[in-house]
Coordinates of C-alpha atoms in Angstrom, one line a residue:
X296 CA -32.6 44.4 -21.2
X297 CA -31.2 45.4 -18.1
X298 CA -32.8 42.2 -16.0
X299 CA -31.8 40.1 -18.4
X300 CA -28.3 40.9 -18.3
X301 CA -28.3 40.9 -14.7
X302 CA -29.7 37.2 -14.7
X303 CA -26.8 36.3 -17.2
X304 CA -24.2 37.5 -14.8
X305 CA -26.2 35.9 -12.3
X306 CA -25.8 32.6 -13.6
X307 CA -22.2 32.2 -13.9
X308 CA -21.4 33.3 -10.5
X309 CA -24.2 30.7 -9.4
X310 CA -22.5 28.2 -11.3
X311 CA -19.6 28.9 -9.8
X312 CA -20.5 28.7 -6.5
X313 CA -22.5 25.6 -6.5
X314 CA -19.2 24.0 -8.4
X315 CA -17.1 25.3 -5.9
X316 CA -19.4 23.7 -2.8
X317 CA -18.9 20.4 -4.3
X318 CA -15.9 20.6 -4.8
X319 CA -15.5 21.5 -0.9
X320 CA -17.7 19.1 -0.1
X321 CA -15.7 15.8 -2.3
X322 CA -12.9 17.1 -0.3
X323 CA -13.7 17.4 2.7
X324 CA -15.5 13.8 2.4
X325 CA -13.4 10.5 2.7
X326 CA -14.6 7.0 1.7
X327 CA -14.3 4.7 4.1
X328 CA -16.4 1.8 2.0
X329 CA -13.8 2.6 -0.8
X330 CA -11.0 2.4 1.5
X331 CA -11.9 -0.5 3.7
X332 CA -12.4 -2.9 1.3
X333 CA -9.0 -2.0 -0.5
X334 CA -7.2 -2.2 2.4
X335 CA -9.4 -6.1 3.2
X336 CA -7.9 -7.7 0.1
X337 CA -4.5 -5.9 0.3
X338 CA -4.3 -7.9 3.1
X339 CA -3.4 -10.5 1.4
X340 CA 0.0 -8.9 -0.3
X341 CA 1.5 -9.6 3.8
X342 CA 2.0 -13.0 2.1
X343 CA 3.6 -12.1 -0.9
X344 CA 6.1 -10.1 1.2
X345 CA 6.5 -13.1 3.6
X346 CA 6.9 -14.8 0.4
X347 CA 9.5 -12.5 -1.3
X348 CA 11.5 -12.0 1.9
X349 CA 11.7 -15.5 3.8
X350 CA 13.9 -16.9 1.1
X351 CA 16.4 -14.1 1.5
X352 CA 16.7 -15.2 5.7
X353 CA 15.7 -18.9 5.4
X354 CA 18.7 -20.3 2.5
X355 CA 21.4 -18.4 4.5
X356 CA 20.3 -20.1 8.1
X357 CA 20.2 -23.6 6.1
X358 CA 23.9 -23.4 4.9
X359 CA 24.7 -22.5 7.7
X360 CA 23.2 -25.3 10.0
X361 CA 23.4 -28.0 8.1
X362 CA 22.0 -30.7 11.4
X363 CA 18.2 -30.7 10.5
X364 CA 18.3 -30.6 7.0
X365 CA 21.6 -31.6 5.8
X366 CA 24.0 -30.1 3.5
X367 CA 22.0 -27.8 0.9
X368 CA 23.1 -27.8 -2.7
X369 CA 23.4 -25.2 -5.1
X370 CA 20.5 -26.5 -6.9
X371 CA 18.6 -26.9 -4.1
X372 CA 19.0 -23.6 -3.0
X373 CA 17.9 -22.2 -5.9
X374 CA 14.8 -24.0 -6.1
X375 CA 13.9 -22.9 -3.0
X376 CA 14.0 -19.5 -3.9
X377 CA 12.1 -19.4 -7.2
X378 CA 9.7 -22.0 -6.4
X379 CA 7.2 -19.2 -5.8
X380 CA 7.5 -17.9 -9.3
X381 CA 7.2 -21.1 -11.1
X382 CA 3.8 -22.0 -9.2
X383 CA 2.8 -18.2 -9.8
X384 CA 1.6 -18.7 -13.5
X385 CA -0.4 -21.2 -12.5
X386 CA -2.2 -19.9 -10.0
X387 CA -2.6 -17.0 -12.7
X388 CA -3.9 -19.2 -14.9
X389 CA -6.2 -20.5 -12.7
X390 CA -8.1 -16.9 -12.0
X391 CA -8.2 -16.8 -15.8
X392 CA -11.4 -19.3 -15.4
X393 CA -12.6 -18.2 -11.9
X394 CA -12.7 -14.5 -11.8
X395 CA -15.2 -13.9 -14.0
X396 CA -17.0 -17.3 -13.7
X397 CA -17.8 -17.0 -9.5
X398 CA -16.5 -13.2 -9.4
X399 CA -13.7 -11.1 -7.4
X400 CA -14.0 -11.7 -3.9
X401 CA -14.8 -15.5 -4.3
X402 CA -11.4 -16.0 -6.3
X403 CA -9.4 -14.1 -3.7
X404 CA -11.1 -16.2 -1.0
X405 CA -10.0 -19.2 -2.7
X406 CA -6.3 -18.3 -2.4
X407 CA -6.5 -17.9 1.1
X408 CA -6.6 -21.9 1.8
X409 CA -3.7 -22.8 -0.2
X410 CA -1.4 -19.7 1.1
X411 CA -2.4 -21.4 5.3
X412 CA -1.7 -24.9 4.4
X413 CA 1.5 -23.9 2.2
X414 CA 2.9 -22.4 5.3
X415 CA 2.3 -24.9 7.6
X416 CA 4.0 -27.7 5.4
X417 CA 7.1 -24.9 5.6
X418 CA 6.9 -24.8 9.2
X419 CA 7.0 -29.0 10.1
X420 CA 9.3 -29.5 6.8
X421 CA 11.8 -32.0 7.7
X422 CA 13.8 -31.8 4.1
X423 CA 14.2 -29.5 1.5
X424 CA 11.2 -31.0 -0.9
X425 CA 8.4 -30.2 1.5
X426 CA 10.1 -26.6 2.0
X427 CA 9.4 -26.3 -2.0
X428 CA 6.1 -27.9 -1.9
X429 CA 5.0 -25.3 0.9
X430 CA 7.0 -22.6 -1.1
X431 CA 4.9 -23.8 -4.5
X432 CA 1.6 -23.6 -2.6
X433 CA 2.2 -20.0 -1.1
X434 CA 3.5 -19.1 -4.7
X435 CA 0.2 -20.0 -6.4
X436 CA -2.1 -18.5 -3.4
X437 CA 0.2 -15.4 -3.9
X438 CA -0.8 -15.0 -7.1
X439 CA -4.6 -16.2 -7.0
X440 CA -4.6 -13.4 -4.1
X441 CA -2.5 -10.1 -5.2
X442 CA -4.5 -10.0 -8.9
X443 CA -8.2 -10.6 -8.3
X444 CA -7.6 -8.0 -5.2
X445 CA -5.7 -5.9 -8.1
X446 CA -8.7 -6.1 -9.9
X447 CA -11.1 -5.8 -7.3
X448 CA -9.7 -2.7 -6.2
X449 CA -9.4 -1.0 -9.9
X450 CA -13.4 -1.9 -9.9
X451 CA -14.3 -0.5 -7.1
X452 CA -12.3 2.7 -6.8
X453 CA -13.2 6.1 -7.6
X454 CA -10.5 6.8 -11.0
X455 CA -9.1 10.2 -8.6
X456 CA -8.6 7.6 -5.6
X457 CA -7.8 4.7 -7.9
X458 CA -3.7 4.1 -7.3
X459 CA -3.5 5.3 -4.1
X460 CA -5.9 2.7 -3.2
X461 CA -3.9 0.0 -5.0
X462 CA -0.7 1.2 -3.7
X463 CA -1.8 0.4 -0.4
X464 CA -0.9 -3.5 -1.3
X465 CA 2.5 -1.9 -2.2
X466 CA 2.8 -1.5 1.9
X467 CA 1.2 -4.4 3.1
X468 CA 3.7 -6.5 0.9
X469 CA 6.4 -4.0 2.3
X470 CA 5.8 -4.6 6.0
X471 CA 5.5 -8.5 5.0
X472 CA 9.2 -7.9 3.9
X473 CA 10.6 -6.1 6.8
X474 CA 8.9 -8.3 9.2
X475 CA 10.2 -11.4 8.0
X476 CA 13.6 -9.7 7.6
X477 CA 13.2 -8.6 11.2
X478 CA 12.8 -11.7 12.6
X479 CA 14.6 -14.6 10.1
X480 CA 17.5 -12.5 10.9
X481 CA 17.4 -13.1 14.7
X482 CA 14.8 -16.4 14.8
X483 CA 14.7 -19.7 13.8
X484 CA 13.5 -20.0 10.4
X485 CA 10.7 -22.7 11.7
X486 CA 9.5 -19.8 14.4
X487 CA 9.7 -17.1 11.1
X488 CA 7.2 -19.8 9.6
X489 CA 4.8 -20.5 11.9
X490 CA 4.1 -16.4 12.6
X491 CA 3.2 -16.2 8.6
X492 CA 1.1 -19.3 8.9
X493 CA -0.8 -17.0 11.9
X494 CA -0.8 -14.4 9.8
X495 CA -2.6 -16.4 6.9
X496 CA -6.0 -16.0 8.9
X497 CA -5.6 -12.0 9.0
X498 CA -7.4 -11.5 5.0
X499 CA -9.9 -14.2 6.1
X500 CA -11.1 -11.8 8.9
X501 CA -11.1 -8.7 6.8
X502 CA -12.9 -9.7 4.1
X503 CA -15.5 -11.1 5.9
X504 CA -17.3 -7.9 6.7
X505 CA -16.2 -4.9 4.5
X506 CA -15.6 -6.4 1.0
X507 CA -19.4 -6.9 -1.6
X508 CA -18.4 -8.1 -4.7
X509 CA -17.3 -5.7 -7.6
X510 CA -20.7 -3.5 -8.9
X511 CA -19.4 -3.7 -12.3
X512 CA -19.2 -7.4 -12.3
X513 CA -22.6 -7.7 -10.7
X514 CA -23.9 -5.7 -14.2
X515 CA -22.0 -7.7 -16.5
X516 CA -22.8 -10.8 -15.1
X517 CA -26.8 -9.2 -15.0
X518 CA -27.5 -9.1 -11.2
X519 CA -29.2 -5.7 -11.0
X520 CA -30.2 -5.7 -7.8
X521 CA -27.4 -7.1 -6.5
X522 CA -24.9 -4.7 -8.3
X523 CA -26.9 -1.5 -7.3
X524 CA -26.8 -2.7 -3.7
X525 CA -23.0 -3.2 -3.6
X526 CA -23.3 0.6 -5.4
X527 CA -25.3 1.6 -2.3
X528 CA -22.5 0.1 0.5
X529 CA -19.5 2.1 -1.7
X530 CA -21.1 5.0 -3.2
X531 CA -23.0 6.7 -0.2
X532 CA -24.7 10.0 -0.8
X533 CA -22.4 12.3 1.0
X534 CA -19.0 10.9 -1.4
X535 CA -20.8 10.6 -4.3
X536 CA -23.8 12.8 -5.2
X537 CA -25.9 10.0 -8.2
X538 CA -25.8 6.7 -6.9
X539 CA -28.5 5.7 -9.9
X540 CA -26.8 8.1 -12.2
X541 CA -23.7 5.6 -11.7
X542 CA -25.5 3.0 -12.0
X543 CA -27.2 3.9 -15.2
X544 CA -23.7 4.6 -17.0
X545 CA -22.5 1.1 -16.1
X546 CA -25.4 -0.3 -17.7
X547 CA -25.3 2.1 -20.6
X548 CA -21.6 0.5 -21.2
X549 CA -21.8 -2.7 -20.8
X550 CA -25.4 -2.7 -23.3
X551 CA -23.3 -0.9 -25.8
X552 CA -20.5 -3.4 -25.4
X553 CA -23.6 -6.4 -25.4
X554 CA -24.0 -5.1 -29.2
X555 CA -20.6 -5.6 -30.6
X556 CA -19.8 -8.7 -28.6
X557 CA -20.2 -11.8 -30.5
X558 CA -22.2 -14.3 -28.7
X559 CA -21.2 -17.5 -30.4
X560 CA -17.6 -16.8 -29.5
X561 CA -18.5 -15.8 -26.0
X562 CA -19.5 -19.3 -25.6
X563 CA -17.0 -21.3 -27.6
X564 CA -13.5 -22.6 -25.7
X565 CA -11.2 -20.3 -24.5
X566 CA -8.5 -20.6 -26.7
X567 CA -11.0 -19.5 -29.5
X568 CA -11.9 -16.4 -26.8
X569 CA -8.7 -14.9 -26.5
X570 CA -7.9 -15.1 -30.0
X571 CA -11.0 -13.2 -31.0
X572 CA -10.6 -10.9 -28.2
X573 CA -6.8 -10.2 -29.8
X574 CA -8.1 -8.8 -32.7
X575 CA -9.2 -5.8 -31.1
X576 CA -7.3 -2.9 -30.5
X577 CA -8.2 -2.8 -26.9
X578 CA -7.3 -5.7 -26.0
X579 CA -3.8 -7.1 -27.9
X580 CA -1.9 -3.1 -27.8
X581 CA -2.4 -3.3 -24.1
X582 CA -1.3 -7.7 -23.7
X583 CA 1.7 -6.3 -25.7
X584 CA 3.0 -3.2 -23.5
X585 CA 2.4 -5.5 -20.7
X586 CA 4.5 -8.5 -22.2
X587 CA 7.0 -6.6 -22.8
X588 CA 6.9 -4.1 -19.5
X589 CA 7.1 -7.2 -17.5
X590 CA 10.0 -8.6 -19.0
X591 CA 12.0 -5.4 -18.7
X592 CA 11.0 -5.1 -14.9
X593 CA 12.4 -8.4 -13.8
X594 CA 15.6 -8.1 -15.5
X595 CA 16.2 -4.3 -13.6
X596 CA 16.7 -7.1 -10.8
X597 CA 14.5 -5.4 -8.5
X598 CA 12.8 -8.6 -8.0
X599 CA 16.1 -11.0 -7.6
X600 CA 17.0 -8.6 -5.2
X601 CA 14.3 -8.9 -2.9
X602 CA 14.9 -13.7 -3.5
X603 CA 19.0 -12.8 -2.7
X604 CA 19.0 -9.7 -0.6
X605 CA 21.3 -10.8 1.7
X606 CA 23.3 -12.6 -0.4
X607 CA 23.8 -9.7 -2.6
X608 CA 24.6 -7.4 0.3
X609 CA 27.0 -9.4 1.0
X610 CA 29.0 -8.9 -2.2
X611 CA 28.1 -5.5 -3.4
X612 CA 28.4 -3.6 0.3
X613 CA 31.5 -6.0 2.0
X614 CA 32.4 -4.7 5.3
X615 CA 29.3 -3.5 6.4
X616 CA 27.5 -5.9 9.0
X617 CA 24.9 -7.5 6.7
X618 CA 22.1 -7.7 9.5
X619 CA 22.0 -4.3 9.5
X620 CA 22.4 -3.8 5.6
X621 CA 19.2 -6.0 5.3
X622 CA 17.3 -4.2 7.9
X623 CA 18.1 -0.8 7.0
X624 CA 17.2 -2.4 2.6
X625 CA 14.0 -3.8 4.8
X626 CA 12.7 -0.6 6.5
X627 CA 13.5 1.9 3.2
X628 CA 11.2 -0.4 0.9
X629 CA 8.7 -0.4 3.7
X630 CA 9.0 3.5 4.4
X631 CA 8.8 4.4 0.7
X632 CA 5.5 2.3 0.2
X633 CA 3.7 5.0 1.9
X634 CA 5.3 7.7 0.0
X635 CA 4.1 5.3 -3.1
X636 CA 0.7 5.1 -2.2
X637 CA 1.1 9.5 -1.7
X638 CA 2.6 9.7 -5.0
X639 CA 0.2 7.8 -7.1
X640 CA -2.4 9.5 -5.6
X641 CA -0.8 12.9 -6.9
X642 CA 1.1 12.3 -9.8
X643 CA 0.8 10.4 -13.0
X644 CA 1.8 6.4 -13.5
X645 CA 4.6 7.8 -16.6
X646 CA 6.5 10.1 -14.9
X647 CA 6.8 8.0 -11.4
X648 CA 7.8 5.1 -13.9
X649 CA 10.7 7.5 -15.8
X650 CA 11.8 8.6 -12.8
X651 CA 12.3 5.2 -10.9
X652 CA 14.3 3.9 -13.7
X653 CA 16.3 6.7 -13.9
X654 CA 17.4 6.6 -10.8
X655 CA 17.9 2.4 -10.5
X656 CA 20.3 2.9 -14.2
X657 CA 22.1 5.9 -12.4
X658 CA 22.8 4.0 -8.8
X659 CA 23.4 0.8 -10.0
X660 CA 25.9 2.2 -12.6
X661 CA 27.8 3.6 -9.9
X662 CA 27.6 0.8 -7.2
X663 CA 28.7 -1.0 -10.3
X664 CA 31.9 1.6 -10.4
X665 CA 32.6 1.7 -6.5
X666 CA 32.6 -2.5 -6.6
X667 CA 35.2 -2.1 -10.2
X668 CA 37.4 0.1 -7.9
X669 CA 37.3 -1.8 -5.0
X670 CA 38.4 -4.7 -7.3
X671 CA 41.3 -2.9 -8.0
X672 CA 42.5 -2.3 -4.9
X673 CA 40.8 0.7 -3.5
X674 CA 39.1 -0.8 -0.2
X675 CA 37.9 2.8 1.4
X676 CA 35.1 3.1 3.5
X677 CA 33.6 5.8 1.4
X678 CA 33.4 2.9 -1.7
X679 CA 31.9 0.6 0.8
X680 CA 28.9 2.9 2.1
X681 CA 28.8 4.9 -1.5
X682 CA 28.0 1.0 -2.5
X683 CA 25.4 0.5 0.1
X684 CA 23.9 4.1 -0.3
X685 CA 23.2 3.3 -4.0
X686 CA 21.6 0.3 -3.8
X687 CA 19.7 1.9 -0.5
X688 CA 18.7 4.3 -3.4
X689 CA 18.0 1.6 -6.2
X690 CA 15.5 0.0 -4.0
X691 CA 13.8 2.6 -2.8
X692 CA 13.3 4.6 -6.6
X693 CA 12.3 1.0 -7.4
X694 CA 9.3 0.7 -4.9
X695 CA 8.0 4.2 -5.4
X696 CA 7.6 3.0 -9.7
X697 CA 9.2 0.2 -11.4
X698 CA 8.2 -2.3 -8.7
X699 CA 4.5 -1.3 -8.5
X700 CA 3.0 0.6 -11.4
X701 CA 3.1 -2.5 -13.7
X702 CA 1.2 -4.6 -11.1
X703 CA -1.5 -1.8 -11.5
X704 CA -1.5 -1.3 -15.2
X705 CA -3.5 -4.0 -16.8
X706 CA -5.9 -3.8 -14.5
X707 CA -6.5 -0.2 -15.4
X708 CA -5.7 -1.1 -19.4
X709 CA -7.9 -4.1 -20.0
X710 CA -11.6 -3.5 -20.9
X711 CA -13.8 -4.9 -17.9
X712 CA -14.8 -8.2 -20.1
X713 CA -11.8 -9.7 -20.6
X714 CA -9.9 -9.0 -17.5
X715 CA -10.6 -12.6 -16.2
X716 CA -9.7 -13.5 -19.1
X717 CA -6.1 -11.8 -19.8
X718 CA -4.8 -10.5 -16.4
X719 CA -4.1 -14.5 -15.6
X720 CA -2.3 -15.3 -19.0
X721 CA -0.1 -11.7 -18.6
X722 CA 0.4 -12.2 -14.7
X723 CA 1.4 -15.9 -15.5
X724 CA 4.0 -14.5 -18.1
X725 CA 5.5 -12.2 -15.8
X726 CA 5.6 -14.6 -13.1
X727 CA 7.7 -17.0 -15.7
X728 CA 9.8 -14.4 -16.1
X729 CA 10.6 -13.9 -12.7
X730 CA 11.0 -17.4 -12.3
X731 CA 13.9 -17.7 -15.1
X732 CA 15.6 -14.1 -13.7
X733 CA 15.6 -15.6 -9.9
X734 CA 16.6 -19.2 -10.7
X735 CA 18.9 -18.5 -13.4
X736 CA 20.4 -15.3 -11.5
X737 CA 24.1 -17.4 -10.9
X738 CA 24.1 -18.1 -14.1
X739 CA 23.7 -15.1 -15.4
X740 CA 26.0 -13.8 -13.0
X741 CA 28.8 -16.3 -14.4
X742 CA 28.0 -15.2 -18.1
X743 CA 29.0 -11.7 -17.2
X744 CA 31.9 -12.1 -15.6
X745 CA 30.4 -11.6 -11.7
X746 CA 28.8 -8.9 -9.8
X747 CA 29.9 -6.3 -12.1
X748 CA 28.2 -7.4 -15.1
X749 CA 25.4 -7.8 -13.1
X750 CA 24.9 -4.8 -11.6
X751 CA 25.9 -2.9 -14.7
X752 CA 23.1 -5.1 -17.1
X753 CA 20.4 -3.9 -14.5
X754 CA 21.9 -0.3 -15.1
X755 CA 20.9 -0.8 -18.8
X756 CA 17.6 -2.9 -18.3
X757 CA 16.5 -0.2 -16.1
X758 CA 17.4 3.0 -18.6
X759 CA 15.8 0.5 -21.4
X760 CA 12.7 0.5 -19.5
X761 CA 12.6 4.3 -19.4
X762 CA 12.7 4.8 -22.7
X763 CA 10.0 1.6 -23.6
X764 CA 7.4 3.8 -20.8
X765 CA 8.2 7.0 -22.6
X766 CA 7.2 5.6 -25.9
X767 CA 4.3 3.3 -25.4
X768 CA 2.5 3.3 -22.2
X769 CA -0.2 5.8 -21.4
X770 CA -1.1 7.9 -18.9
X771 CA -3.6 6.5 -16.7
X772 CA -3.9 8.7 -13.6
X773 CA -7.6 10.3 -12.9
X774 CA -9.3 8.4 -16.2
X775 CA -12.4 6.3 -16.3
X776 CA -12.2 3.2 -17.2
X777 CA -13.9 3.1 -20.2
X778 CA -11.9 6.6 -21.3
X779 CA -8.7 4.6 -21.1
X780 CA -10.3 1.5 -23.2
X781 CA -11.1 4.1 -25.7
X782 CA -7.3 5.7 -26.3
X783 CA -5.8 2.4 -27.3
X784 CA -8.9 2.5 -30.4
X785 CA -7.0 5.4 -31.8
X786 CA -3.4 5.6 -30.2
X787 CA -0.1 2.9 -30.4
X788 CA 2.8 5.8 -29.7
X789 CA 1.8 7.8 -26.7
X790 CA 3.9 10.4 -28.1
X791 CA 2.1 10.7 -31.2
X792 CA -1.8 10.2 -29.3
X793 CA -4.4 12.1 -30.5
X794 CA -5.8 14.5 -28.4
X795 CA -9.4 14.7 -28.0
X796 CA -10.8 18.2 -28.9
X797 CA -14.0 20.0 -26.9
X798 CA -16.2 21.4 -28.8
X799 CA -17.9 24.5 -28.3
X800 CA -21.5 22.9 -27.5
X801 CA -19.6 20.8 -24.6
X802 CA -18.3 23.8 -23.0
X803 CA -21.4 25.7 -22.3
X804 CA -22.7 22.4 -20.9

């Protein structure tokens, strides 16, 4: 009896240390496969910050000299900057027949062709129609680009490592923002060009030695060999102890998910598809949080700010030289991208998400105040930088959640065999959003009354979209894939989720 107890007390402390040596050892180890490719395909989100930003220098320096191009109307200026988003949803529609047809990486390397020659027709423009023809090119490489890598990334990544590593786009996008703010504000627009264009070749270099295509699109498409050697290059023994075992639950997934597919449908149109697909819970609770989430995000204005920054400085922080208003807006979103990538890493997608809107309702609220006053006569310096300190504030509690997390989101929320088939429909709707919030922005700003109304409608959008995350979106931070597939089966209110239960056999296993 006395052995026997011994070995019993053995055990536990046995356990415990052999846990506690992995543990050590999955810390001390870092995966550079993992983190390579990521950062290959993020690559390409320096374009969608060249994107976002050159508007903000390039519309200014064309009303202002007016001997290349000519006088530049209202309208024209406005198409300029929201020509991206209009040729967005079709370059999101686009993946929706690509990325799971020829598979991740040879959709994103697709995008890269469009995004050099749409920068180049930018660069030798010679009237405002070819600047929006480059502008619709880059927008529809833009999008190709930022949501197969999006996808790509959520594929490849471990689910503890999984939004840091696609936060890291976050930052490339960032620095694409500060540098063309950096040097439209001091360079000829043409010059700002031509150093994207260079700058177009940068993803083709990256992914042409660290990026295999996605394991678990290998298994679904039935390339075994293929998918376990692309398991091989990320998964390598010291990171992650069961390169077969890994392999062996992706297959065990997508045979149980063979079962219940219908077959027929899988090879009818795709109109016929997707509605079949949206009769699961899976699929239509997530396409509607996102539909929605999108919507509220673009009218926080987050995202107008970055097409008008300068303009917008110009009105909400007067007195303050705007080249260094936008440099300083430039560097905080580019600064607060890393702490973004830290934060997702650490803490969950809800509360970064409640928090960030908090914070944009609160400063906007009172930038909204500070310009009332001004209005009435109060022209202080301390309502000037109060001004420019909150929207310093609004931008950078916007990139560290609102801006980011819904990027990420659906392709955490959508089961792995429709994500091809969804992400490009849901990115194409928020694209048209952005679209109608950028080109319609003076218009809206004339329907409430100016600046005020518009800062104080973000206020509410922003608070809104609090409350809408609090509700309805789950948490996704540190769960499989397939564990956050099955929560929307069961679960519509996140408040009101049901929580799974261990049972008593699982814990002494």
């Amino acid at each position: 009896m006395e052995e026997e107890s011994i070995k019993l007390n053995e055990n536990p402390v046995k356990y415990e240390f052999e846990t506690e040596k992995v543990q050590d050892e999955n810390k001390k180890a870092f995966n550079w496969a993992e983190f390579l490719a990521c950062v290959s395909v993020a690559t390409t989100n320096l374009h969608t910050g060249f994107a976002l930003g050159f508007s903000a220098i390039l519309i200014p320096q064309l009303e202002k000299y007016t001997d290349e191009m000519g006088e530049i109307s209202k309208s024209q200026s406005s198409w300029i900057a929201s020509s991206i988003s209009i040729a967005a949803p079709f370059g999101c529609l686009f993946i929706a027949f690509t990325l799971d047809r020829i598979g991740r990486i040879s959709t994103f390397k697709i995008s890269l062709w469009p995004c050099f020659i749409g920068w180049m027709l930018i660069a030798l423009a010679f009237n405002p129609h070819i600047i929006i023809i480059g502008r619709l090119l880059t927008g529809f490489a833009m999008s190709v680009g930022t949501n197969s890598a999006n996808v790509y990334m959520a594929e490849i990544s471990s689910p503890k490592l999984r939004g840091s590593m696609m936060s890291i786009g976050s930052v490339m996008l960032s620095f694409g923002i500060l540098l063309m703010y950096c040097t439209g504000l001091y360079l000829h627009w043409r010059i700002v060009a031509w150093i994207a264009c260079a700058g177009a070749f940068f993803p083709v270099l990256m992914t042409a030695y660290w990026t295999p295509e996605s394991p678990v699109w290998l298994i679904h498409k039935g390339q075994d060999a293929k998918a376990l050697k692309s398991l091989e290059y990320f998964k390598n023994s010291k990171y992650c102890a069961g390169i077969q075992d890994t392999f062996n639950e992706m297959k065990s997934i997508k045979e149980k998910k063979d079962l219940i597919i219908n077959k027929e449908i899988e090879k009818s149109n795709v109109f016929r598809r997707i509605a079949w697909h949206l009769s699961k819970p899976t699929v239509f609770k997530p396409a509607l949080f996102m539909v929605i989430l999108f919507v509220l995000q673009q009218f926080t204005g987050i995202y107008t700010f970055q097409f008008h920054a300068v303009k917008m400085l110009h009105e909400v922080a007067q007195g303050i030289d705007i080249k260094f208003a936008t440099l300083l807006f430039g560097l905080f979103r580019f600064l607060l991208s890393f702490v973004a990538t830290g934060m997702l890493h650490n803490y969950g997608r809800r509360p970064l998400c409640m928090i960030s809107g908090i914070i944009m309702g609160i400063t906007l609220f009172i930038s909204g105040l500070c310009f009332y006053l001004r209005t009435k006569g109060d022209e202080s310096i301390i309502m000037t930088w109060t001004s420019l300190l909150c929207m310093l504030l609004y931008i950078s509690a916007g990139s560290v959640g609102i801006m980011l997390i819904p990027w990420i989101l659906p392709s955490e929320m959508f089961p792995t065999e429709v994500k091809g088939l969804f992400i490009g429909p849901i990115m194409a709707w928020c694209n048209a959003v952005m679209f109608v919030a950028v080109h319609f922005y003076e218009d809206l700003k004339n329907l409430l009354d100016g600046m005020l109304g518009i800062l104080w409608f973000y206020s509410f959008i922003s608070i809104l979209t609090v409350f809408f995350v609090w509700l309805f979106i789950p948490e996704t931070h540190k769960m499989k894939l397939f564990e956050i597939e099955d929560y929307f089966k069961d679960n519509t209110i996140y408040l009101l989720r049901k929580k799974k239960t261990v049972k008593p056999q699982q814990l002494s296993t």
